[in-house]
Each structure stands twice: as structure tokens, then as C-alpha cells.
Amino acid sequence: MNRVFNFSAGPAAMPVEVLEQAQQELTCWGDTGASVMELSHRGKPFVGVAEQAERDLRELLAVPDDYEVLFLQGGATAQFNFIPQNLLGSASSCDYISTGQWSLKAIAEARKFAHVNVAASSESDNFSSAPSQSQLQLDSEAAYLHYTPNETIGGVEFGYVPDAGNVPLVADLSSTLLSRPLDVSRFGLIYAGAQKNIGPSGLVVVIVRKSLLGRANATLADAFNYEKQAAAGSMLNTPPTYAWYIAGLVFKWLLQRGGLTAMAEINKRKADKLYQAIDASGYYRNPVATDSRSWMNVPFICGDGSRDKAFLEQSEAAGLHALKGHRSVGGMRASIYNAMPEQGVDALIEFMAEFERVSS
Ligand SMILES: *Cc1c(COP(=O)(O)O)cnc(C)c1O
């Protein structure tokens, strides 16, 4: 059976080279005579895998030394709850920017612990744009400002990093981390569930400025206390070792391809040509403001939407997998993360042109 071009939003396509390497060393890793997933997380071989992955991630993102890199579990959704518990300290309020479904979920969790000031919301335009810096109503006393740089469902992306002054900036980068270079020093904390652009689900990467540690809620489980996990090298309890190993292979794959500057060039080209095809068609439509269009998730509908079902059936049959939009918005969504080759985007554009031709 041939591999499809997989446009799934997550768990998403993995680089085939990574899967092949994992397959090759599945039963015997190195000279251990065992699979990576059978090794003790505290043994020298796995600790080597774990430390190499962290070094490579630090190199890819040029993570400054005053930041901890944590490999945790529970996905991004659990972090929505753990972030206020780790960062609020004695503050009673935090700022959130609301740009779509993931922002709303993060806000709902934060409201369990503090007053949430919604610094800006694009709900009135149906979450089809990101607010500008001048629209942000920031509170200088807030414990932190949280935002979602890329809304995976709506395909809305910030074209800038908000300036929160002295308030630490927290970002849910689940669907865009590693798609291009990032100035980590602008952030107090960034986090990303792995299953979009890093590796298998079950793993979440948290990168946090050391000076923000030490203010966690005393009732928070130790396994989700960033300070305690940092002190334990993310091994306070058994980490998702196999996912961590696969993430390490993905980091190597990215470094071999020239790192994030090279990925940015390819990702921009992929997104540009897909939006161009949509805009030029007069048949397909993307609802997002031009300056807020995501490089990673491209939602679109056909004409009046009545042919969406046919589009999805026929594209699937043509080897273009998982183009169905999120159940909350319908239509189509092409997720074109790092692992989506440019040929996959070309194949989609070609399919779209042919579908339009026979439909109109
Ligand atoms: C996928 C996603 C999440 C949720 O991730 P889980 O691992 O399912 O908890 C949160 N935020 C964003 C931006 C996402 O894309």
C-alpha cells in the first residue's frame, strides 16, 4: 500500500525518513539488544536519547540558557490548567487573547483559578482575524498574557509577537512550533502538544524561563509542577519515552534539512501557493483576514459549501487524506506542517483545479 498525502490536523503526518529509521531500530536500539520503549528511563542509554533530543531542540530554537526545556505529558489541554497553577503565584488575574476554539478552552481552564481579563477577542468577526497590538487591553498587574499564535481549527495566525511589557508572555504553539525560527527570549513560557509538528501524541514540550519557577500552587500534582519536573530532568515520573525518542529523530531530521530557517522558506512557499490557488479560483474561499492567515492550517470551502462532501470523498480517493474541516466549522482544512512535502501541496492544488473544472 502507498502512503497518502496526509493533511490531518493532528495527530499529523510524520516525516517518512523518521518512521523508516524508527522501524529499522524498533526491536534493537543501538547495542542494547532492546527496543527504546523497553529501556529504563533512568538507564544510561535512554538518558542519552533524552539529553540529545533536548540539545537538538535547544539548537533548533536557539533556546537561551536561562530557560528550562521540559518533556511532559497530558497534551496542550492539560497545560491550559497547569499554566495558571504554575504561574499565578499571588496574582489574582491574568490576561488572555481570544482568537478561537483553543483560546476559549485555555480561558475556561484559567477561570478555575483566577480572574481572566480578555485583552482582545476576535469573536465578533467569527474568529477570522488576529487582533493588532494596538487593540490589546493589557493589565500591567496580570500574572501573564496568554495567547494562541496559531489557531489550528480556524487557521488564524498572529503575524507578530505581542508586546506585553514586563508581563510574561505565554504562548500555545502546539500547531506552529518548529515551522520557522522563533525568538524564545520574548516569551516567559511556550508549550506545544507534540502531535502536530514534533512527534507522537502523549508528549508536550514546555519551555519556561527559570525566573518564573517557584510560584506553583501547593495542591498541584508534582508531575505537573514545572519547577519539580525541571529539577528532575522531566523524569519525576516515567516520561513518554518512545514519543520523546521519536521527537528526537524529528529534531535531527530538521537539523539535517537546515533547521528552522530552511523550514520557514519551504513552509511559506507551501502556504503561499495554496492561498494563491484558493484566491485565484473564484470557487474556493478561505474566510481568514489576509494578514492573519495560518501557514500551517488552511481552511476553505467550495462555492456555497454544497459540494464539500463530494470534494472530501473524491480527494480521499485520490490519496489526499483527512482534508475534512474540524467538526465545529465544517468545510475543508489542509494542515501542511513540516512533514507535508511540497509535492503534497502541489497535488492538492492540482486536485482542486480539476474538481472546480468538473463542478462548474
Ligand atoms: C491540538 C491543539 C491543542 C490540544 O492538544 P491536546 O494534545 O489534544 O490536548 C491545544 N492547542 C492548540 C493550538 C492545538 O492545536
mmCIF file of C-alpha atoms and ligand atoms in Angstrom:
data_model
loop_
_atom_site.group_PDB
_atom_site.id
_atom_site.type_symbol
_atom_site.label_atom_id
_atom_site.label_comp_id
_atom_site.label_asym_id
_atom_site.label_seq_id
_atom_site.Cartn_x
_atom_site.Cartn_y
_atom_site.Cartn_z
ATOM 1 C CA MET A 1 0.000 0.000 0.000
ATOM 2 C CA ASN A 2 1.236 3.501 -0.818
ATOM 3 C CA ARG A 3 1.432 6.269 1.736
ATOM 4 C CA VAL A 4 -1.129 9.035 1.248
ATOM 5 C CA PHE A 5 -0.510 12.752 1.463
ATOM 6 C CA ASN A 6 -1.818 13.224 4.989
ATOM 7 C CA PHE A 7 -3.413 16.612 5.704
ATOM 8 C CA SER A 8 -4.582 15.646 9.201
ATOM 9 C CA ALA A 9 -4.530 18.459 11.764
ATOM 10 C CA GLY A 10 -3.276 16.104 14.447
ATOM 11 C CA PRO A 11 -2.071 13.536 15.095
ATOM 12 C CA ALA A 12 -0.469 14.644 11.861
ATOM 13 C CA ALA A 13 1.884 13.322 9.197
ATOM 14 C CA MET A 14 5.386 12.362 10.308
ATOM 15 C CA PRO A 15 8.491 12.607 8.130
ATOM 16 C CA VAL A 16 8.755 9.240 6.357
ATOM 17 C CA GLU A 17 12.517 9.166 6.979
ATOM 18 C CA VAL A 18 11.845 9.292 10.717
ATOM 19 C CA LEU A 19 9.322 6.446 10.506
ATOM 20 C CA GLU A 20 11.761 4.356 8.498
ATOM 21 C CA GLN A 21 14.569 4.899 10.985
ATOM 22 C CA ALA A 22 12.254 4.047 13.873
ATOM 23 C CA GLN A 23 11.178 0.913 12.034
ATOM 24 C CA GLN A 24 14.775 -0.125 11.441
ATOM 25 C CA GLU A 25 15.700 0.197 15.094
ATOM 26 C CA LEU A 26 12.330 -0.790 16.549
ATOM 27 C CA THR A 27 13.381 -4.117 18.029
ATOM 28 C CA CYS A 28 17.041 -3.351 18.812
ATOM 29 C CA TRP A 29 18.202 0.157 19.606
ATOM 30 C CA GLY A 30 21.972 0.710 19.413
ATOM 31 C CA ASP A 31 23.798 -2.088 21.196
ATOM 32 C CA THR A 32 21.165 -2.500 23.897
ATOM 33 C CA GLY A 33 19.503 -5.563 22.395
ATOM 34 C CA ALA A 34 16.151 -3.999 23.238
ATOM 35 C CA SER A 35 13.674 -1.521 21.816
ATOM 36 C CA VAL A 36 13.925 2.079 23.026
ATOM 37 C CA MET A 37 10.469 1.617 24.511
ATOM 38 C CA GLU A 38 11.762 -1.273 26.614
ATOM 39 C CA LEU A 39 14.596 0.685 28.226
ATOM 40 C CA SER A 40 14.522 2.145 31.703
ATOM 41 C CA HIS A 41 14.093 5.890 31.546
ATOM 42 C CA ARG A 42 16.818 6.167 34.182
ATOM 43 C CA GLY A 43 19.326 3.954 32.371
ATOM 44 C CA LYS A 44 22.274 5.461 30.538
ATOM 45 C CA PRO A 45 21.058 4.596 27.004
ATOM 46 C CA PHE A 46 17.687 6.319 27.349
ATOM 47 C CA VAL A 47 19.082 9.258 29.286
ATOM 48 C CA GLY A 48 21.410 9.714 26.306
ATOM 49 C CA VAL A 49 18.438 9.758 23.909
ATOM 50 C CA ALA A 50 16.601 12.234 26.110
ATOM 51 C CA GLU A 51 19.525 14.601 26.555
ATOM 52 C CA GLN A 52 20.386 14.558 22.850
ATOM 53 C CA ALA A 53 16.770 15.431 21.986
ATOM 54 C CA GLU A 54 16.870 18.375 24.380
ATOM 55 C CA ARG A 55 20.200 19.581 22.981
ATOM 56 C CA ASP A 56 18.868 19.384 19.428
ATOM 57 C CA LEU A 57 15.662 21.216 20.310
ATOM 58 C CA ARG A 58 17.703 23.899 22.060
ATOM 59 C CA GLU A 59 19.856 24.242 18.949
ATOM 60 C CA LEU A 60 16.865 24.416 16.579
ATOM 61 C CA LEU A 61 15.153 27.167 18.577
ATOM 62 C CA ALA A 62 18.346 28.778 19.942
ATOM 63 C CA VAL A 63 16.814 28.441 23.419
ATOM 64 C CA PRO A 64 18.648 30.777 25.831
ATOM 65 C CA ASP A 65 20.386 29.194 28.861
ATOM 66 C CA ASP A 66 18.004 30.768 31.346
ATOM 67 C CA TYR A 67 15.145 28.599 30.060
ATOM 68 C CA GLU A 68 14.186 25.071 31.099
ATOM 69 C CA VAL A 69 13.084 22.630 28.403
ATOM 70 C CA LEU A 70 10.565 20.101 29.735
ATOM 71 C CA PHE A 71 9.182 16.966 28.105
ATOM 72 C CA LEU A 72 5.836 16.347 29.836
ATOM 73 C CA GLN A 73 2.552 14.544 29.272
ATOM 74 C CA GLY A 74 -1.147 15.361 29.202
ATOM 75 C CA GLY A 75 -1.195 17.288 25.938
ATOM 76 C CA ALA A 76 -1.697 21.003 25.492
ATOM 77 C CA THR A 77 -5.178 20.789 27.010
ATOM 78 C CA ALA A 78 -3.809 19.757 30.388
ATOM 79 C CA GLN A 79 -1.358 22.673 30.232
ATOM 80 C CA PHE A 80 -4.358 25.036 29.968
ATOM 81 C CA ASN A 81 -4.969 24.041 33.597
ATOM 82 C CA PHE A 82 -1.344 23.673 34.749
ATOM 83 C CA ILE A 83 -0.174 27.047 33.442
ATOM 84 C CA PRO A 84 -2.275 29.156 35.818
ATOM 85 C CA GLN A 85 -1.457 26.720 38.621
ATOM 86 C CA ASN A 86 2.278 27.153 37.961
ATOM 87 C CA LEU A 87 2.424 30.840 37.121
ATOM 88 C CA LEU A 88 -0.233 32.751 39.033
ATOM 89 C CA GLY A 89 1.634 32.873 42.327
ATOM 90 C CA SER A 90 0.000 35.549 44.451
ATOM 91 C CA ALA A 91 -1.515 37.385 41.480
ATOM 92 C CA SER A 92 -5.282 37.288 41.171
ATOM 93 C CA SER A 93 -5.670 37.908 37.477
ATOM 94 C CA CYS A 94 -4.189 37.040 34.095
ATOM 95 C CA ASP A 95 -4.652 38.327 30.544
ATOM 96 C CA TYR A 96 -5.801 36.145 27.639
ATOM 97 C CA ILE A 97 -6.245 36.966 23.963
ATOM 98 C CA SER A 98 -9.185 35.115 22.453
ATOM 99 C CA THR A 99 -8.831 34.154 18.796
ATOM 100 C CA GLY A 100 -10.694 30.852 18.508
ATOM 101 C CA GLN A 101 -11.542 27.449 19.923
ATOM 102 C CA TRP A 102 -8.193 26.770 21.582
ATOM 103 C CA SER A 103 -8.054 30.204 23.207
ATOM 104 C CA LEU A 104 -11.555 29.665 24.594
ATOM 105 C CA LYS A 105 -10.560 26.349 26.144
ATOM 106 C CA ALA A 106 -7.439 27.858 27.682
ATOM 107 C CA ILE A 107 -9.526 30.720 29.115
ATOM 108 C CA ALA A 108 -12.118 28.324 30.585
ATOM 109 C CA GLU A 109 -9.395 26.443 32.478
ATOM 110 C CA ALA A 110 -7.707 29.617 33.721
ATOM 111 C CA ARG A 111 -11.058 30.863 35.077
ATOM 112 C CA LYS A 112 -10.961 27.993 37.584
ATOM 113 C CA PHE A 113 -8.061 29.741 39.307
ATOM 114 C CA ALA A 114 -8.168 33.464 38.647
ATOM 115 C CA HIS A 115 -9.953 36.379 37.123
ATOM 116 C CA VAL A 116 -9.307 36.303 33.372
ATOM 117 C CA ASN A 117 -9.124 39.633 31.614
ATOM 118 C CA VAL A 118 -9.824 39.067 27.913
ATOM 119 C CA ALA A 119 -7.348 41.552 26.464
ATOM 120 C CA ALA A 120 -8.848 41.243 22.982
ATOM 121 C CA SER A 121 -11.269 38.920 21.233
ATOM 122 C CA SER A 122 -11.987 38.363 17.571
ATOM 123 C CA GLU A 123 -15.227 36.517 18.367
ATOM 124 C CA SER A 124 -17.321 39.312 16.825
ATOM 125 C CA ASP A 125 -15.767 38.658 13.430
ATOM 126 C CA ASN A 126 -16.304 34.915 13.887
ATOM 127 C CA PHE A 127 -12.644 34.400 14.822
ATOM 128 C CA SER A 128 -11.406 35.199 11.341
ATOM 129 C CA SER A 129 -8.557 37.518 12.322
ATOM 130 C CA ALA A 130 -5.954 38.180 14.995
ATOM 131 C CA PRO A 131 -6.162 41.486 16.879
ATOM 132 C CA SER A 132 -3.426 44.046 16.347
ATOM 133 C CA GLN A 133 -1.087 45.159 19.125
ATOM 134 C CA SER A 134 -2.974 48.445 19.478
ATOM 135 C CA GLN A 135 -6.236 46.567 20.151
ATOM 136 C CA LEU A 136 -4.839 44.751 23.192
ATOM 137 C CA GLN A 137 -6.227 45.989 26.516
ATOM 138 C CA LEU A 138 -3.416 44.809 28.727
ATOM 139 C CA ASP A 139 -3.275 44.812 32.515
ATOM 140 C CA SER A 140 0.193 45.603 33.820
ATOM 141 C CA GLU A 141 -0.634 43.690 37.037
ATOM 142 C CA ALA A 142 -1.550 40.470 35.210
ATOM 143 C CA ALA A 143 0.415 37.344 36.161
ATOM 144 C CA TYR A 144 0.967 36.684 32.450
ATOM 145 C CA LEU A 145 -0.505 37.265 28.998
ATOM 146 C CA HIS A 146 -1.586 34.070 27.219
ATOM 147 C CA TYR A 147 -2.293 33.783 23.509
ATOM 148 C CA THR A 148 -2.572 31.210 20.742
ATOM 149 C CA PRO A 149 -0.163 32.201 17.958
ATOM 150 C CA ASN A 150 -1.817 29.745 15.579
ATOM 151 C CA GLU A 151 -5.451 28.696 15.966
ATOM 152 C CA THR A 152 -5.387 25.224 14.452
ATOM 153 C CA ILE A 153 -9.141 24.993 13.850
ATOM 154 C CA GLY A 154 -9.822 28.438 12.405
ATOM 155 C CA GLY A 155 -6.496 28.754 10.570
ATOM 156 C CA VAL A 156 -5.828 32.141 12.192
ATOM 157 C CA GLU A 157 -2.263 33.135 12.942
ATOM 158 C CA PHE A 158 -0.643 36.178 14.538
ATOM 159 C CA GLY A 159 1.770 37.913 12.187
ATOM 160 C CA TYR A 160 3.613 39.382 15.178
ATOM 161 C CA VAL A 161 4.609 38.578 18.741
ATOM 162 C CA PRO A 162 2.552 40.700 21.154
ATOM 163 C CA ASP A 163 4.435 43.085 23.399
ATOM 164 C CA ALA A 164 3.242 42.657 26.977
ATOM 165 C CA GLY A 165 5.800 44.939 28.585
ATOM 166 C CA ASN A 166 7.025 43.413 31.832
ATOM 167 C CA VAL A 167 4.210 40.861 31.957
ATOM 168 C CA PRO A 168 5.452 37.385 30.941
ATOM 169 C CA LEU A 169 4.129 36.219 27.596
ATOM 170 C CA VAL A 170 2.761 32.651 27.413
ATOM 171 C CA ALA A 171 2.058 31.001 24.056
ATOM 172 C CA ASP A 172 0.280 27.829 22.979
ATOM 173 C CA LEU A 173 2.440 26.981 19.978
ATOM 174 C CA SER A 174 1.000 23.479 19.518
ATOM 175 C CA SER A 175 0.450 23.810 15.791
ATOM 176 C CA THR A 176 3.264 26.104 14.754
ATOM 177 C CA LEU A 177 6.364 25.467 16.884
ATOM 178 C CA LEU A 178 9.324 24.492 14.674
ATOM 179 C CA SER A 179 7.660 25.766 11.486
ATOM 180 C CA ARG A 180 10.050 28.756 11.447
ATOM 181 C CA PRO A 181 12.573 30.482 13.743
ATOM 182 C CA LEU A 182 11.251 31.909 16.999
ATOM 183 C CA ASP A 183 12.813 34.420 19.397
ATOM 184 C CA VAL A 184 12.280 32.429 22.597
ATOM 185 C CA SER A 185 13.593 35.306 24.725
ATOM 186 C CA ARG A 186 10.350 37.193 24.008
ATOM 187 C CA PHE A 187 8.378 34.597 25.969
ATOM 188 C CA GLY A 188 8.034 33.608 29.610
ATOM 189 C CA LEU A 189 6.674 30.217 28.640
ATOM 190 C CA ILE A 190 5.866 28.397 25.426
ATOM 191 C CA TYR A 191 4.280 24.996 25.059
ATOM 192 C CA ALA A 192 3.246 22.646 22.309
ATOM 193 C CA GLY A 193 1.500 19.296 22.138
ATOM 194 C CA ALA A 194 3.740 17.088 20.026
ATOM 195 C CA GLN A 195 1.254 15.579 17.604
ATOM 196 C CA LYS A 196 1.243 18.440 15.092
ATOM 197 C CA ASN A 197 4.814 19.359 14.336
ATOM 198 C CA ILE A 198 7.019 17.440 16.794
ATOM 199 C CA GLY A 199 6.145 13.759 17.087
ATOM 200 C CA PRO A 200 3.585 11.356 18.510
ATOM 201 C CA SER A 201 0.741 12.464 20.782
ATOM 202 C CA GLY A 202 1.176 11.970 24.505
ATOM 203 C CA LEU A 203 4.142 14.300 24.710
ATOM 204 C CA VAL A 204 4.057 18.028 25.328
ATOM 205 C CA VAL A 205 7.069 20.315 25.246
ATOM 206 C CA VAL A 206 7.183 23.205 27.727
ATOM 207 C CA ILE A 207 9.931 25.816 27.561
ATOM 208 C CA VAL A 208 9.882 28.141 30.543
ATOM 209 C CA ARG A 209 12.070 30.969 31.810
ATOM 210 C CA LYS A 210 13.750 29.827 35.013
ATOM 211 C CA SER A 211 12.840 33.005 36.873
ATOM 212 C CA LEU A 212 9.130 32.084 36.560
ATOM 213 C CA LEU A 213 9.528 28.854 38.501
ATOM 214 C CA GLY A 214 8.818 28.577 42.210
ATOM 215 C CA ARG A 215 5.355 30.095 42.354
ATOM 216 C CA ALA A 216 3.240 26.953 41.856
ATOM 217 C CA ASN A 217 0.022 26.217 43.667
ATOM 218 C CA ALA A 218 0.849 23.859 46.578
ATOM 219 C CA THR A 219 -2.006 21.491 45.692
ATOM 220 C CA LEU A 220 -0.780 20.996 42.110
ATOM 221 C CA ALA A 221 0.369 17.431 41.368
ATOM 222 C CA ASP A 222 4.173 17.224 41.433
ATOM 223 C CA ALA A 223 4.165 15.570 37.997
ATOM 224 C CA PHE A 224 2.787 18.820 36.569
ATOM 225 C CA ASN A 225 4.831 21.210 38.641
ATOM 226 C CA TYR A 226 7.321 22.777 36.234
ATOM 227 C CA GLU A 227 9.867 23.538 38.923
ATOM 228 C CA LYS A 228 9.839 19.970 40.238
ATOM 229 C CA GLN A 229 9.930 18.463 36.773
ATOM 230 C CA ALA A 230 12.812 20.760 35.814
ATOM 231 C CA ALA A 231 14.761 19.660 38.887
ATOM 232 C CA ALA A 232 14.130 16.027 37.875
ATOM 233 C CA GLY A 233 15.082 16.456 34.202
ATOM 234 C CA SER A 234 11.411 15.791 33.264
ATOM 235 C CA MET A 235 11.771 12.376 34.921
ATOM 236 C CA LEU A 236 9.973 12.926 38.194
ATOM 237 C CA ASN A 237 7.848 10.036 36.983
ATOM 238 C CA THR A 238 8.155 7.843 33.887
ATOM 239 C CA PRO A 239 8.028 10.116 30.842
ATOM 240 C CA PRO A 240 6.553 9.022 27.479
ATOM 241 C CA THR A 241 9.913 7.590 26.443
ATOM 242 C CA TYR A 242 9.053 6.379 22.968
ATOM 243 C CA ALA A 243 7.405 9.675 21.998
ATOM 244 C CA TRP A 244 10.456 11.510 23.351
ATOM 245 C CA TYR A 245 12.750 9.314 21.246
ATOM 246 C CA ILE A 246 10.664 9.926 18.097
ATOM 247 C CA ALA A 247 10.657 13.673 18.773
ATOM 248 C CA GLY A 248 14.445 13.432 18.942
ATOM 249 C CA LEU A 249 14.509 11.827 15.493
ATOM 250 C CA VAL A 250 12.301 14.651 14.173
ATOM 251 C CA PHE A 251 14.694 17.264 15.640
ATOM 252 C CA LYS A 252 17.623 15.549 13.860
ATOM 253 C CA TRP A 253 15.574 15.456 10.654
ATOM 254 C CA LEU A 254 15.000 19.212 10.924
ATOM 255 C CA LEU A 255 18.672 19.942 11.639
ATOM 256 C CA GLN A 256 19.717 17.862 8.630
ATOM 257 C CA ARG A 257 17.404 19.952 6.458
ATOM 258 C CA GLY A 258 18.977 23.211 7.515
ATOM 259 C CA GLY A 259 16.971 23.937 10.651
ATOM 260 C CA LEU A 260 14.082 26.331 11.044
ATOM 261 C CA THR A 261 15.244 28.982 8.575
ATOM 262 C CA ALA A 262 15.146 26.379 5.827
ATOM 263 C CA MET A 263 11.789 25.053 7.051
ATOM 264 C CA ALA A 264 10.349 28.582 7.102
ATOM 265 C CA GLU A 265 11.241 29.065 3.467
ATOM 266 C CA ILE A 266 9.556 25.817 2.424
ATOM 267 C CA ASN A 267 6.528 26.352 4.683
ATOM 268 C CA LYS A 268 5.955 29.884 3.413
ATOM 269 C CA ARG A 269 6.151 28.691 -0.169
ATOM 270 C CA LYS A 270 3.683 25.865 0.526
ATOM 271 C CA ALA A 271 1.180 28.186 2.214
ATOM 272 C CA ASP A 272 1.562 30.976 -0.359
ATOM 273 C CA LYS A 273 0.845 28.729 -3.298
ATOM 274 C CA LEU A 274 -2.194 27.153 -1.627
ATOM 275 C CA TYR A 275 -3.743 30.532 -0.687
ATOM 276 C CA GLN A 276 -2.935 31.820 -4.139
ATOM 277 C CA ALA A 277 -4.774 28.878 -5.701
ATOM 278 C CA ILE A 278 -7.778 29.468 -3.425
ATOM 279 C CA ASP A 279 -7.927 33.223 -4.091
ATOM 280 C CA ALA A 280 -7.378 32.895 -7.834
ATOM 281 C CA SER A 281 -10.094 30.263 -8.250
ATOM 282 C CA GLY A 282 -13.226 32.272 -7.520
ATOM 283 C CA TYR A 283 -14.652 28.885 -6.459
ATOM 284 C CA TYR A 284 -12.827 28.153 -3.216
ATOM 285 C CA ARG A 285 -12.903 30.510 -0.281
ATOM 286 C CA ASN A 286 -10.778 30.974 2.826
ATOM 287 C CA PRO A 287 -12.574 33.095 5.458
ATOM 288 C CA VAL A 288 -9.484 34.439 7.262
ATOM 289 C CA ALA A 289 -8.214 38.042 7.022
ATOM 290 C CA THR A 290 -5.216 38.116 4.685
ATOM 291 C CA ASP A 291 -2.771 39.283 7.357
ATOM 292 C CA SER A 292 -3.879 36.579 9.799
ATOM 293 C CA ARG A 293 -3.700 33.529 7.553
ATOM 294 C CA SER A 294 -2.026 30.478 9.011
ATOM 295 C CA TRP A 295 0.996 28.895 7.377
ATOM 296 C CA MET A 296 0.071 25.570 8.924
ATOM 297 C CA ASN A 297 -3.720 25.128 8.745
ATOM 298 C CA VAL A 298 -5.624 26.301 5.695
ATOM 299 C CA PRO A 299 -9.429 26.049 5.975
ATOM 300 C CA PHE A 300 -11.524 26.500 2.844
ATOM 301 C CA ILE A 301 -14.942 25.776 1.395
ATOM 302 C CA CYS A 302 -16.099 25.117 -2.166
ATOM 303 C CA GLY A 303 -18.510 27.606 -3.720
ATOM 304 C CA ASP A 304 -21.605 27.723 -1.467
ATOM 305 C CA GLY A 305 -20.444 24.679 0.518
ATOM 306 C CA SER A 306 -22.861 22.248 -1.137
ATOM 307 C CA ARG A 307 -20.037 20.376 -2.889
ATOM 308 C CA ASP A 308 -17.846 19.981 0.221
ATOM 309 C CA LYS A 309 -18.951 16.381 0.765
ATOM 310 C CA ALA A 310 -18.126 15.414 -2.826
ATOM 311 C CA PHE A 311 -14.782 17.182 -2.520
ATOM 312 C CA LEU A 312 -13.902 15.216 0.584
ATOM 313 C CA GLU A 313 -14.917 11.849 -0.907
ATOM 314 C CA GLN A 314 -13.049 12.397 -4.132
ATOM 315 C CA SER A 315 -9.919 13.893 -2.589
ATOM 316 C CA GLU A 316 -9.678 10.953 -0.179
ATOM 317 C CA ALA A 317 -9.988 8.560 -3.115
ATOM 318 C CA ALA A 318 -7.188 10.491 -4.849
ATOM 319 C CA GLY A 319 -4.799 9.874 -1.939
ATOM 320 C CA LEU A 320 -5.274 13.275 -0.278
ATOM 321 C CA HIS A 321 -6.102 12.197 3.244
ATOM 322 C CA ALA A 322 -8.013 13.901 6.075
ATOM 323 C CA LEU A 323 -8.991 17.203 4.448
ATOM 324 C CA LYS A 324 -12.226 17.401 6.437
ATOM 325 C CA GLY A 325 -12.527 20.616 8.449
ATOM 326 C CA HIS A 326 -12.920 20.497 12.227
ATOM 327 C CA ARG A 327 -16.362 19.270 13.298
ATOM 328 C CA SER A 328 -17.092 22.698 14.778
ATOM 329 C CA VAL A 329 -16.635 24.603 11.494
ATOM 330 C CA GLY A 330 -17.104 22.093 8.657
ATOM 331 C CA GLY A 331 -15.743 22.548 5.144
ATOM 332 C CA MET A 332 -12.152 21.572 4.445
ATOM 333 C CA ARG A 333 -8.871 22.148 6.191
ATOM 334 C CA ALA A 334 -5.451 21.356 4.795
ATOM 335 C CA SER A 335 -2.862 21.049 7.559
ATOM 336 C CA ILE A 336 0.530 21.473 5.974
ATOM 337 C CA TYR A 337 3.052 21.052 8.769
ATOM 338 C CA ASN A 338 6.776 20.468 8.326
ATOM 339 C CA ALA A 339 6.271 16.827 7.350
ATOM 340 C CA MET A 340 3.931 17.666 4.445
ATOM 341 C CA PRO A 341 6.152 17.666 1.367
ATOM 342 C CA GLU A 342 5.715 20.429 -1.178
ATOM 343 C CA GLN A 343 4.599 17.762 -3.693
ATOM 344 C CA GLY A 344 1.621 17.089 -1.398
ATOM 345 C CA VAL A 345 0.536 20.722 -1.643
ATOM 346 C CA ASP A 346 1.086 20.644 -5.407
ATOM 347 C CA ALA A 347 -1.072 17.504 -5.655
ATOM 348 C CA LEU A 348 -3.831 19.183 -3.632
ATOM 349 C CA ILE A 349 -3.754 22.308 -5.826
ATOM 350 C CA GLU A 350 -3.952 20.162 -8.924
ATOM 351 C CA PHE A 351 -6.869 18.187 -7.498
ATOM 352 C CA MET A 352 -8.672 21.421 -6.559
ATOM 353 C CA ALA A 353 -8.344 22.813 -10.061
ATOM 354 C CA GLU A 354 -9.729 19.632 -11.609
ATOM 355 C CA PHE A 355 -12.574 19.437 -9.093
ATOM 356 C CA GLU A 356 -13.510 23.028 -9.830
ATOM 357 C CA ARG A 357 -13.416 22.368 -13.570
ATOM 358 C CA VAL A 358 -15.860 19.437 -13.388
ATOM 359 C CA SER A 359 -18.070 21.152 -10.767
ATOM 360 C CA SER A 360 -18.657 24.455 -12.512
HETATM 361 C C1 LIG B 1 -4.184 20.417 19.158
HETATM 362 C C2 LIG B 1 -4.143 21.643 19.953
HETATM 363 C C3 LIG B 1 -4.403 21.638 21.328
HETATM 364 C C4 LIG B 1 -4.845 20.405 22.093
HETATM 365 O O1 LIG B 1 -3.886 19.435 22.153
HETATM 366 P P1 LIG B 1 -4.157 18.105 23.008
HETATM 367 O O2 LIG B 1 -2.855 17.401 22.910
HETATM 368 O O3 LIG B 1 -5.275 17.360 22.339
HETATM 369 O O4 LIG B 1 -4.505 18.481 24.385
HETATM 370 C C5 LIG B 1 -4.299 22.834 22.014
HETATM 371 N N1 LIG B 1 -3.947 23.973 21.387
HETATM 372 C C6 LIG B 1 -3.701 24.015 20.070
HETATM 373 C C7 LIG B 1 -3.309 25.311 19.430
HETATM 374 C C8 LIG B 1 -3.787 22.853 19.312
HETATM 375 O O5 LIG B 1 -3.532 22.896 18.001
#
